mmCIF file of C-alpha atoms in Angstrom:
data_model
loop_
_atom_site.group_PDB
_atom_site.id
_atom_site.type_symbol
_atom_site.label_atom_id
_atom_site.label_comp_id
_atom_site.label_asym_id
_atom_site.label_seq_id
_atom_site.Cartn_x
_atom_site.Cartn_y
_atom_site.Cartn_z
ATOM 1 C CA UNK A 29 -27.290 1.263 -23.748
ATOM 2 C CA UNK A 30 -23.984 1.838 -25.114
ATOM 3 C CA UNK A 31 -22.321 5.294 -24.739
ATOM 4 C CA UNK A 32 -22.852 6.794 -28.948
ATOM 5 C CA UNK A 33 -18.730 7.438 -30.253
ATOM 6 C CA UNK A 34 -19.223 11.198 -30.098
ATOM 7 C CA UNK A 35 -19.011 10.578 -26.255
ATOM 8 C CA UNK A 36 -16.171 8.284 -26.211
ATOM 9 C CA UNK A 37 -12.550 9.179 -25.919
ATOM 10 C CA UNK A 38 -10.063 6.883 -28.212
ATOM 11 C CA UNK A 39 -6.954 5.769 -26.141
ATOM 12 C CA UNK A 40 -3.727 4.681 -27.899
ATOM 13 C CA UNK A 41 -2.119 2.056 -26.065
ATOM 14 C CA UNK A 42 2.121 3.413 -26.475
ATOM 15 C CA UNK A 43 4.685 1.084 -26.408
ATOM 16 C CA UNK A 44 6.222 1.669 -23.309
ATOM 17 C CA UNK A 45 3.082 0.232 -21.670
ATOM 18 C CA UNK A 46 2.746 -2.620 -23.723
ATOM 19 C CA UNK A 47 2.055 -5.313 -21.872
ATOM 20 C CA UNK A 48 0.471 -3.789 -18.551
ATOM 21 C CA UNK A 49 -2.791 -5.070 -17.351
ATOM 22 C CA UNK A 50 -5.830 -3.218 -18.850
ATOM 23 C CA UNK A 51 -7.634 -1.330 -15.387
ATOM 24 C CA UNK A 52 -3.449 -0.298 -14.102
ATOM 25 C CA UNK A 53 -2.726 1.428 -17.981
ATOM 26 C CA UNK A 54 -6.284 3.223 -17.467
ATOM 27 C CA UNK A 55 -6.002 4.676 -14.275
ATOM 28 C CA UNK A 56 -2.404 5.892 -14.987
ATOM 29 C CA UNK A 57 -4.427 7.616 -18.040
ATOM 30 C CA UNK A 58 -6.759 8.875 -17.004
ATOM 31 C CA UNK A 59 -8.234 10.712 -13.331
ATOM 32 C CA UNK A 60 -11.006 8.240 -12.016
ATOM 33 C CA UNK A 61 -11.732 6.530 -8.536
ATOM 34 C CA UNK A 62 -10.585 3.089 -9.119
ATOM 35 C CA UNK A 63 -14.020 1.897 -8.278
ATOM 36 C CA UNK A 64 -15.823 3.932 -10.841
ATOM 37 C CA UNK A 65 -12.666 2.467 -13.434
ATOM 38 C CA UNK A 66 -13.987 -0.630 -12.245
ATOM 39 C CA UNK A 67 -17.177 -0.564 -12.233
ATOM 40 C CA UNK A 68 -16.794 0.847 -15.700
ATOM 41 C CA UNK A 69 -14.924 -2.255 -17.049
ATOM 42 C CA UNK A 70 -17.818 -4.886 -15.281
ATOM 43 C CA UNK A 71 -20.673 -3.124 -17.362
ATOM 44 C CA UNK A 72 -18.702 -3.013 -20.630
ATOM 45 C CA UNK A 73 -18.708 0.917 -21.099
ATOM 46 C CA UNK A 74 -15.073 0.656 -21.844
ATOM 47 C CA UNK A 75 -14.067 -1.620 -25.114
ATOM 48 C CA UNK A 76 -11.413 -2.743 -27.244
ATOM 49 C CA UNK A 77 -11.396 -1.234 -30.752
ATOM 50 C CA UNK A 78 -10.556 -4.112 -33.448
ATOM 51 C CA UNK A 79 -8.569 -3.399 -36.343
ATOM 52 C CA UNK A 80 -11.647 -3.896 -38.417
ATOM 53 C CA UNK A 81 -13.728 -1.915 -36.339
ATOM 54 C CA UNK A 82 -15.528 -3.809 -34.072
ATOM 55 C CA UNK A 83 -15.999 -3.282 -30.537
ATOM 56 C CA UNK A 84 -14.740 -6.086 -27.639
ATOM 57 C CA UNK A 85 -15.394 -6.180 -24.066
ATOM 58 C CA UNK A 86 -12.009 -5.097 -22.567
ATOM 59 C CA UNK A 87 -11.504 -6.633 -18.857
ATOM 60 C CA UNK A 88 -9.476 -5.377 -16.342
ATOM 61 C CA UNK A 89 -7.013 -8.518 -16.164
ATOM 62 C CA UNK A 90 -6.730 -8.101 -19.985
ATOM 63 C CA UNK A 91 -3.198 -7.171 -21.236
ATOM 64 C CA UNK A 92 -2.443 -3.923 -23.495
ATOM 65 C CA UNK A 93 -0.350 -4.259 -26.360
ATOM 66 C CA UNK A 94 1.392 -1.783 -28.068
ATOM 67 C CA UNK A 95 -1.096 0.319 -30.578
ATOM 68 C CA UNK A 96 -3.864 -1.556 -29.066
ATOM 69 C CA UNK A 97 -6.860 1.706 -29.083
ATOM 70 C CA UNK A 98 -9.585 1.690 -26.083
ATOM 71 C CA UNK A 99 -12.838 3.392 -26.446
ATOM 72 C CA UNK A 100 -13.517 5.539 -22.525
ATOM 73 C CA UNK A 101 -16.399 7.713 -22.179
ATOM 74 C CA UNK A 102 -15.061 11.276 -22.692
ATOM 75 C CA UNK A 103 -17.987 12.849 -20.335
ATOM 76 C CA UNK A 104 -16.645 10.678 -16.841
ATOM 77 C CA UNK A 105 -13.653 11.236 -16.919
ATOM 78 C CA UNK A 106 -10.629 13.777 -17.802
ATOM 79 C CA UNK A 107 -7.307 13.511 -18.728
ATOM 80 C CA UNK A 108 -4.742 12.532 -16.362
ATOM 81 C CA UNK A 109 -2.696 15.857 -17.791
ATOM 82 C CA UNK A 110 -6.098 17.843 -16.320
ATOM 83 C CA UNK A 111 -5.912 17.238 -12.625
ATOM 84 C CA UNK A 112 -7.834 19.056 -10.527
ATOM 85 C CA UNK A 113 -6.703 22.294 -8.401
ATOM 86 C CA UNK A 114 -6.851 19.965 -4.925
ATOM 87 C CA UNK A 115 -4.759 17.341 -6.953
ATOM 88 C CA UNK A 116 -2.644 19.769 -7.987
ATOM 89 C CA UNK A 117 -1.744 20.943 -4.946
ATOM 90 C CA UNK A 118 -1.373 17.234 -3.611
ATOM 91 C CA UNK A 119 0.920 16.542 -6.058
ATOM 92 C CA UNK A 120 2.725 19.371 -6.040
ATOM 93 C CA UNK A 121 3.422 18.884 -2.312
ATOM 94 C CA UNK A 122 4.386 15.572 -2.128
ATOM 95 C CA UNK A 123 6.622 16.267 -4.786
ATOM 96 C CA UNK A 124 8.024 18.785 -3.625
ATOM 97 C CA UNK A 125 9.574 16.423 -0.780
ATOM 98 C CA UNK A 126 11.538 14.043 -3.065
ATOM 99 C CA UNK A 127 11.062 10.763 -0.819
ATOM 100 C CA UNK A 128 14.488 9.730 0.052
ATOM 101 C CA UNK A 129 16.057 7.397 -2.136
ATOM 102 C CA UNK A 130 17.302 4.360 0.640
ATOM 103 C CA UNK A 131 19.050 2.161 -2.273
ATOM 104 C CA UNK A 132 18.807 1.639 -5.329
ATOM 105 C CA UNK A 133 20.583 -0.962 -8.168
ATOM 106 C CA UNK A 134 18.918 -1.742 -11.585
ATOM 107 C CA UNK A 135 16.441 -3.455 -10.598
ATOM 108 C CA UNK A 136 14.856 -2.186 -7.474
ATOM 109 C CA UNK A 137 14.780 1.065 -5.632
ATOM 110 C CA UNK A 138 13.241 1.352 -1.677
ATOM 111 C CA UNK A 139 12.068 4.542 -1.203
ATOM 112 C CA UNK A 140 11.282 6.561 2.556
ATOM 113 C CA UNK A 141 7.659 6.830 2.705
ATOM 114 C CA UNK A 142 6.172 9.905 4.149
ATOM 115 C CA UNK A 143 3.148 9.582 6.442
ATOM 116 C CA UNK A 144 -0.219 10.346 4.889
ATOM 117 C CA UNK A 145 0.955 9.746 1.389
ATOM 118 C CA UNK A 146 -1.542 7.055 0.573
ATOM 119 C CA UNK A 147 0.281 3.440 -1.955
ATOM 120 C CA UNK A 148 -2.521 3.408 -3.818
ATOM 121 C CA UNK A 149 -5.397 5.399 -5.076
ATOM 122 C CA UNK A 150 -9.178 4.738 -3.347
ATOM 123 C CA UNK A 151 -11.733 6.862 -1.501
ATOM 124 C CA UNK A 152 -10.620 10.232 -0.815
ATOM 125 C CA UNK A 153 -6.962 9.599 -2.093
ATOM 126 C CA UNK A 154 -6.208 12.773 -4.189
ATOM 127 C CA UNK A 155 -2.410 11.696 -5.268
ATOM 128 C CA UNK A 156 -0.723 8.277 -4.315
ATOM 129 C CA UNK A 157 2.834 7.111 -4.430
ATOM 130 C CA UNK A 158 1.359 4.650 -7.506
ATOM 131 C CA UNK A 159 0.887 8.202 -8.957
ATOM 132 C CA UNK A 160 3.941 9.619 -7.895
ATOM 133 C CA UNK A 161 6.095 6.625 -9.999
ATOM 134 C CA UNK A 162 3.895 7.192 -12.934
ATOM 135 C CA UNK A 163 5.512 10.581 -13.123
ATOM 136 C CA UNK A 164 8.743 9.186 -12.607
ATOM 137 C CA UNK A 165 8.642 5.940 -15.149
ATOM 138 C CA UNK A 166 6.171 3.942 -16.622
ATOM 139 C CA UNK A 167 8.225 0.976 -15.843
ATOM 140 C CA UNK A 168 8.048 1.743 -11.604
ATOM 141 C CA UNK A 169 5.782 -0.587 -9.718
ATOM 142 C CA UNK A 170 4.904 -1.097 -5.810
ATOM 143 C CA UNK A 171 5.470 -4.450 -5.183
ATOM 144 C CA UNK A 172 4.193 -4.111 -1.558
ATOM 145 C CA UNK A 173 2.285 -1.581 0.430
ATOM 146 C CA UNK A 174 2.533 0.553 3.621
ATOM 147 C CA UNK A 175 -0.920 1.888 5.413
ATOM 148 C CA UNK A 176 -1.108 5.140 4.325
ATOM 149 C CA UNK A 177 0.112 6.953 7.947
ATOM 150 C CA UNK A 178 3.031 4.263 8.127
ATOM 151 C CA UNK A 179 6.651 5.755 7.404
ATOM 152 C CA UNK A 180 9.489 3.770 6.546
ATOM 153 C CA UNK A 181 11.493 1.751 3.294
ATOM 154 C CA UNK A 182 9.134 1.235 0.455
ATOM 155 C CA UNK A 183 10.316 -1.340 -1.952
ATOM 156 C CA UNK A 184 9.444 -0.546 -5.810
ATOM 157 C CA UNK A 185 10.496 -2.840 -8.855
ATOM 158 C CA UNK A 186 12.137 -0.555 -11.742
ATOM 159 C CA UNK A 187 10.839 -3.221 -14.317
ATOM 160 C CA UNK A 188 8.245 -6.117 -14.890
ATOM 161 C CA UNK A 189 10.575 -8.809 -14.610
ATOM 162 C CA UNK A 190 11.687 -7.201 -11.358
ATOM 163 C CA UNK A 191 8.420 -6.845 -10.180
ATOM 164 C CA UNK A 192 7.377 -10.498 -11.194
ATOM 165 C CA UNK A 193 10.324 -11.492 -9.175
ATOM 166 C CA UNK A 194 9.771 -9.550 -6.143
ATOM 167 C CA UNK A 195 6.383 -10.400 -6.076
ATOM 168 C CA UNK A 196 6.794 -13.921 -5.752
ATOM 169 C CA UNK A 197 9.314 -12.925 -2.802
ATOM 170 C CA UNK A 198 6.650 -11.186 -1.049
ATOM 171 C CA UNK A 199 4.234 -13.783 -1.730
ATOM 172 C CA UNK A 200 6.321 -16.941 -0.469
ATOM 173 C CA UNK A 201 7.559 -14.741 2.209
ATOM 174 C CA UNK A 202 11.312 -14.514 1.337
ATOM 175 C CA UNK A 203 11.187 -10.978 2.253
ATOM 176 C CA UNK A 204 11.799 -10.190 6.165
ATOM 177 C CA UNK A 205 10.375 -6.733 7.572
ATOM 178 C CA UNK A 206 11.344 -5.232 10.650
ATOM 179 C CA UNK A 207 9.293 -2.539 12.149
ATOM 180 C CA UNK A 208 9.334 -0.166 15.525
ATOM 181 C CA UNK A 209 6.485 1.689 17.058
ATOM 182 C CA UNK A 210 5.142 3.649 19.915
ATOM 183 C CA UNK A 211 2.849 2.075 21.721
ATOM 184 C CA UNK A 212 0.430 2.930 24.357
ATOM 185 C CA UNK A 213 1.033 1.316 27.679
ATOM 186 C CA UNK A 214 3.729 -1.041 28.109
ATOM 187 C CA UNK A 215 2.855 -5.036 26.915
ATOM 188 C CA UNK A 216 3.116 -7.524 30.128
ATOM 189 C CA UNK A 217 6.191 -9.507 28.635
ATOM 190 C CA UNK A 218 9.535 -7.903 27.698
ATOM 191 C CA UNK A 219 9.265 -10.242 24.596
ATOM 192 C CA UNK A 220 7.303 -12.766 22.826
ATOM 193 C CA UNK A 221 5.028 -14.042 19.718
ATOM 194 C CA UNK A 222 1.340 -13.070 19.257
ATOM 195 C CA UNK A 223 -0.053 -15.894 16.919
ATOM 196 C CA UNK A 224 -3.201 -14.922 16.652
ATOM 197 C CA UNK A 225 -5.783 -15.259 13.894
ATOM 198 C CA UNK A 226 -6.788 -12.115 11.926
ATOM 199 C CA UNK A 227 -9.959 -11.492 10.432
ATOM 200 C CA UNK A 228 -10.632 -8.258 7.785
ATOM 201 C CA UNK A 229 -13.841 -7.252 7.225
ATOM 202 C CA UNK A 230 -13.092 -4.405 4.916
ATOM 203 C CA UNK A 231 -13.049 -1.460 7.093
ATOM 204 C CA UNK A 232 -11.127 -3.239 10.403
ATOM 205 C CA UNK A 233 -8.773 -6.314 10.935
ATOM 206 C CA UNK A 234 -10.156 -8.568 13.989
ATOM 207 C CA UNK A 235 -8.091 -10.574 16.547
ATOM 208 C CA UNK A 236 -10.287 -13.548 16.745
ATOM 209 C CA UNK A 237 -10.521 -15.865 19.992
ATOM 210 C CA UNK A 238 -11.650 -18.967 21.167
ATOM 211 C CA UNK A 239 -14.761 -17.474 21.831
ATOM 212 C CA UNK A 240 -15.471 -16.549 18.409
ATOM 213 C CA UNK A 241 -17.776 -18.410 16.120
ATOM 214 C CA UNK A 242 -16.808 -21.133 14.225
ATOM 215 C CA UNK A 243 -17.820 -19.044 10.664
ATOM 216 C CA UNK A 244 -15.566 -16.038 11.664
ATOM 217 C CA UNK A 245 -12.853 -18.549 12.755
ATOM 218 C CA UNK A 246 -12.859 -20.411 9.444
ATOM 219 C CA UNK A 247 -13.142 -17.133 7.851
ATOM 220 C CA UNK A 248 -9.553 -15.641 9.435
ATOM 221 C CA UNK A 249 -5.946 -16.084 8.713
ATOM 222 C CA UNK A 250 -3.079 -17.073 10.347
ATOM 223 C CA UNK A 251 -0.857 -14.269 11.876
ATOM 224 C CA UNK A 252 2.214 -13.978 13.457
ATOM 225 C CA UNK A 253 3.985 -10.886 14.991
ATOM 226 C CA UNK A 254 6.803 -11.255 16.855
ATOM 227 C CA UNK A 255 7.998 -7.943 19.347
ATOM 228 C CA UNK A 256 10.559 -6.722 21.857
ATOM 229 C CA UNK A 257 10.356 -3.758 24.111
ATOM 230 C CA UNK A 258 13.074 -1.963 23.474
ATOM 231 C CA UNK A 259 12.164 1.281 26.094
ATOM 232 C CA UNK A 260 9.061 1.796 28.594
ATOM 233 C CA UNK A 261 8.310 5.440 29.830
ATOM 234 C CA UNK A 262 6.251 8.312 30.630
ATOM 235 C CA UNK A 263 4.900 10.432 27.967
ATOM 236 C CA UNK A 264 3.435 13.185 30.151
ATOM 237 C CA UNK A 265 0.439 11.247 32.468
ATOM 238 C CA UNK A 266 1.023 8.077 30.285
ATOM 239 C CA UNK A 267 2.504 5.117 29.913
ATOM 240 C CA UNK A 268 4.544 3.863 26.546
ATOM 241 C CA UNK A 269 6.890 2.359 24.986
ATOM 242 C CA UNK A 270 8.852 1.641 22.217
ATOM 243 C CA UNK A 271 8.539 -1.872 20.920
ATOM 244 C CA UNK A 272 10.442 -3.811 17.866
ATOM 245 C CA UNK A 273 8.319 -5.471 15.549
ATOM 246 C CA UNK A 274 9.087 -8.928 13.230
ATOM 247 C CA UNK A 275 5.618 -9.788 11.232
ATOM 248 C CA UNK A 276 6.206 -13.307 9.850
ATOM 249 C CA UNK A 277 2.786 -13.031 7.899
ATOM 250 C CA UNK A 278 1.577 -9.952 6.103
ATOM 251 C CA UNK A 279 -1.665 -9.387 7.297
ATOM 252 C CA UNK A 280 -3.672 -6.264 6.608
ATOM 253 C CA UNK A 281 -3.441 -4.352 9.432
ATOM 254 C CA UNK A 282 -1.560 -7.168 11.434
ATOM 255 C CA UNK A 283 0.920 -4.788 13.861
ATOM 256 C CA UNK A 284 -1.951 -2.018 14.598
ATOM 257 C CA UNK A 285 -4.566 -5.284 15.421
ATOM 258 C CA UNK A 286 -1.891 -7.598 17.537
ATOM 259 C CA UNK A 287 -0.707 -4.771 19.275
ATOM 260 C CA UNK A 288 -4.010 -3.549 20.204
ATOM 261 C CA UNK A 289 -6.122 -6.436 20.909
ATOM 262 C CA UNK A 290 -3.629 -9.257 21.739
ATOM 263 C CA UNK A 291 -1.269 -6.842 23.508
ATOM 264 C CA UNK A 292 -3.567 -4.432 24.798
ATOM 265 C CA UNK A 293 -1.231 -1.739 23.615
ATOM 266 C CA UNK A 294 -2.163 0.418 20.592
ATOM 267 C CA UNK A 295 0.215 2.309 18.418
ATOM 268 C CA UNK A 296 0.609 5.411 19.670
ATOM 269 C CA UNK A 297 -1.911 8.061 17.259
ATOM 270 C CA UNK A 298 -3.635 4.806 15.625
ATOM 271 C CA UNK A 299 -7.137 6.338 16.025
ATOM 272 C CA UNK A 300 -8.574 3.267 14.122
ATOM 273 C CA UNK A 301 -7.546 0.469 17.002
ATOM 274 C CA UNK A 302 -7.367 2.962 19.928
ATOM 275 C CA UNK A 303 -10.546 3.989 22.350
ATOM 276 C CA UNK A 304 -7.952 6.418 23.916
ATOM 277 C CA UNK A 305 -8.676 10.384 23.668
ATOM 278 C CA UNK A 306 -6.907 11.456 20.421
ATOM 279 C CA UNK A 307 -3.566 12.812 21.678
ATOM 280 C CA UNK A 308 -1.562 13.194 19.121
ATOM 281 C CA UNK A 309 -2.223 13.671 14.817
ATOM 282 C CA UNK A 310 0.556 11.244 13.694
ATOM 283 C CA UNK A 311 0.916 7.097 13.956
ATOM 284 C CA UNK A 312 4.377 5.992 15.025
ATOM 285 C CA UNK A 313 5.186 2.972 13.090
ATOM 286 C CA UNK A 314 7.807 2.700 10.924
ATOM 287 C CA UNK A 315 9.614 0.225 8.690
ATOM 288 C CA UNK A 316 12.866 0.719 9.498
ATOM 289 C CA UNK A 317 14.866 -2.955 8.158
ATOM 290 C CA UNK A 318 13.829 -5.012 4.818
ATOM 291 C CA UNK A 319 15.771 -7.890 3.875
ATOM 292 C CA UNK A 320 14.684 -8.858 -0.042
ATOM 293 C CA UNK A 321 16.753 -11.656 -1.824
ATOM 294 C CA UNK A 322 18.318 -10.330 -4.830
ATOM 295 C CA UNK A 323 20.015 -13.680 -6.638
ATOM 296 C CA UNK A 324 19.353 -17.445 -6.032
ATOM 297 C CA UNK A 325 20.609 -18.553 -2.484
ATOM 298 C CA UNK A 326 21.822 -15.073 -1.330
ATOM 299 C CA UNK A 327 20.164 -12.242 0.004
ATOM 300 C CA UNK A 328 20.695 -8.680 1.296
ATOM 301 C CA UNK A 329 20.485 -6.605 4.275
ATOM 302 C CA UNK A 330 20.314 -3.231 4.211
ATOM 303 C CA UNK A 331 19.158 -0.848 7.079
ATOM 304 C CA UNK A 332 16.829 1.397 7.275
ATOM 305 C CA UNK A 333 16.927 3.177 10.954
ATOM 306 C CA UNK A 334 15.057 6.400 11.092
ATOM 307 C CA UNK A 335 13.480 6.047 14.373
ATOM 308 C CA UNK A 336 13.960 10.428 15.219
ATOM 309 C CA UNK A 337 10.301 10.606 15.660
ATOM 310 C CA UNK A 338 10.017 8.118 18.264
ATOM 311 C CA UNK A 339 12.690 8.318 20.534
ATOM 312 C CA UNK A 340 11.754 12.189 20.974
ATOM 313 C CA UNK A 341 9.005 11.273 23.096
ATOM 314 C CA UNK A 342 10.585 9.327 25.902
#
């Protein structure tokens, strides 16, 4: 049954968002888990109002136009303007950092990511950088992500045509990342490639081998992380070093997965991948070089070296 309109909330699409899809305008709108925005669009409970007054199913992959209005049940949710205390105070003290601004032209800027700032909202994510360039401009968009305890340059488009454009880098792999870590132990080989199929089952990214069965072998993708120990040490009774990272595929969780599984070396505070007593609170990986094309033929190189927290340790 259909919410009545008493307990529906009317939406007015502005015109600075024409154009967005439907479920990214709503959840800059409004504060909602994106699977409850989700789940909210799949059984119809949020609609298009016609200009003659009809009601249409509004999809998530739908695009907003200017003026367009959008019926939300007032009772679920609240107005992004009405965060909560605990969001507050998220927000507040993120924001209160000012990420670093590493470069910036008209059409992109690459931000330093904190650790434990989440990219995007989900499951116990009070305030995300996604929310963070709402504030900013309606026009910001990630075009790539960072796990939410990895630090380094954040690339973000400054319009949709940039986006479009930097998305299609990403996505045909035109885009080079460098990262450096900590690692746990010290990997056999000075240097070398890890090509190792990755499978993701939602929770945790698999290395698989030759043992595997054939359905989770069809079911992976093709990774490849190439590293270079650049320091080996003692941290206290331990082992580690510090270890440059080139990922030619972007793999969810590729870097924490290889390193752990192929090399045998987790990042160093990667509770996820490591069986090793908790020692420490924060995950040292870090994005420190992005290459992004900017025009047709050339590209860019810009560094991004903040490696303070690592070399502390050895």
């Amino acid at each position: 049954m259909r919410p009545s309109t008493a307990l529906l909330r009317l939406l007015t699409v502005p015109s600075h968002a024409a154009g967005l899809r439907a479920d990214r305008f709503l959840l800059a709108q409004v504060s909602i888990p994106p699977p409850l925005l989700f789940k909210l669009l799949r059984k119809r409970a949020i609609t298009q109002v016609l200009p003659e007054g009809q009601s249409q199913r509004l999809q998530g992959s739908d695009r907003v136009q200017a003026g367009m209005q959008i019926h939300i049940p007032s009772d679920l949710v609240t107005s992004s303007t009405e965060k909560s205390p605990d969001q507050s105070q998220h927000r507040q003290s993120f924001a209160a950092q000012r990420l670093p601004m590493l470069f910036e032209n008209d059409a992109l800027a690459v931000l330093q990511k904190p650790q434990g700032l989440a990219c995007q909202g989900g499951t116990n994510v009070k305030y995300s950088i996604d929310d963070m360039l709402g504030d900013l401009s309606p026009d910001y968009r990630l075009v790539h992500r960072l796990d939410r305890d990895t630090t380094g340059a954040l690339v973000v488009a400054k319009s949709r045509l940039a986006a479009a454009a930097l998305t299609a880098a990403f996505r045909d792999r035109a885009v080079s990342k460098r990262y450096i870590a900590l690692l746990q132990g010290v990997p056999e080989e000075t240097h070398g490639t890890i090509s190792r199929p990755l499978l993701n089952t939602g929770t945790m990214t698999t290395v698989i081998s030759a043992t595997d069965d054939e359905r989770r072998a069809q079911m992976a993708k093709p990774a490849v992380t190439k590293y270079r120990v650049l320091r080996s040490g003692a941290l206290g009774n331990k082992e580690v070093s510090i270890v440059e990272l080139d990922i030619l595929t972007g793999r969810k969780h590729q870097i924490r997965a290889h390193c752990a599984q192929a090399l045998g070396c987790p990042v160093f505070g990667d509770h996820k991948y490591s069986s090793a007593e908790p020692t420490s609170d924060s995950m040292y990986l870090h994005l420190f070089e992005i290459s992004v094309p900017v025009s047709a033929g050339k590209s860019t190189r810009e560094m991004f070296l903040n490696v303070t927290n690592l070399h502390l340790f050895l």
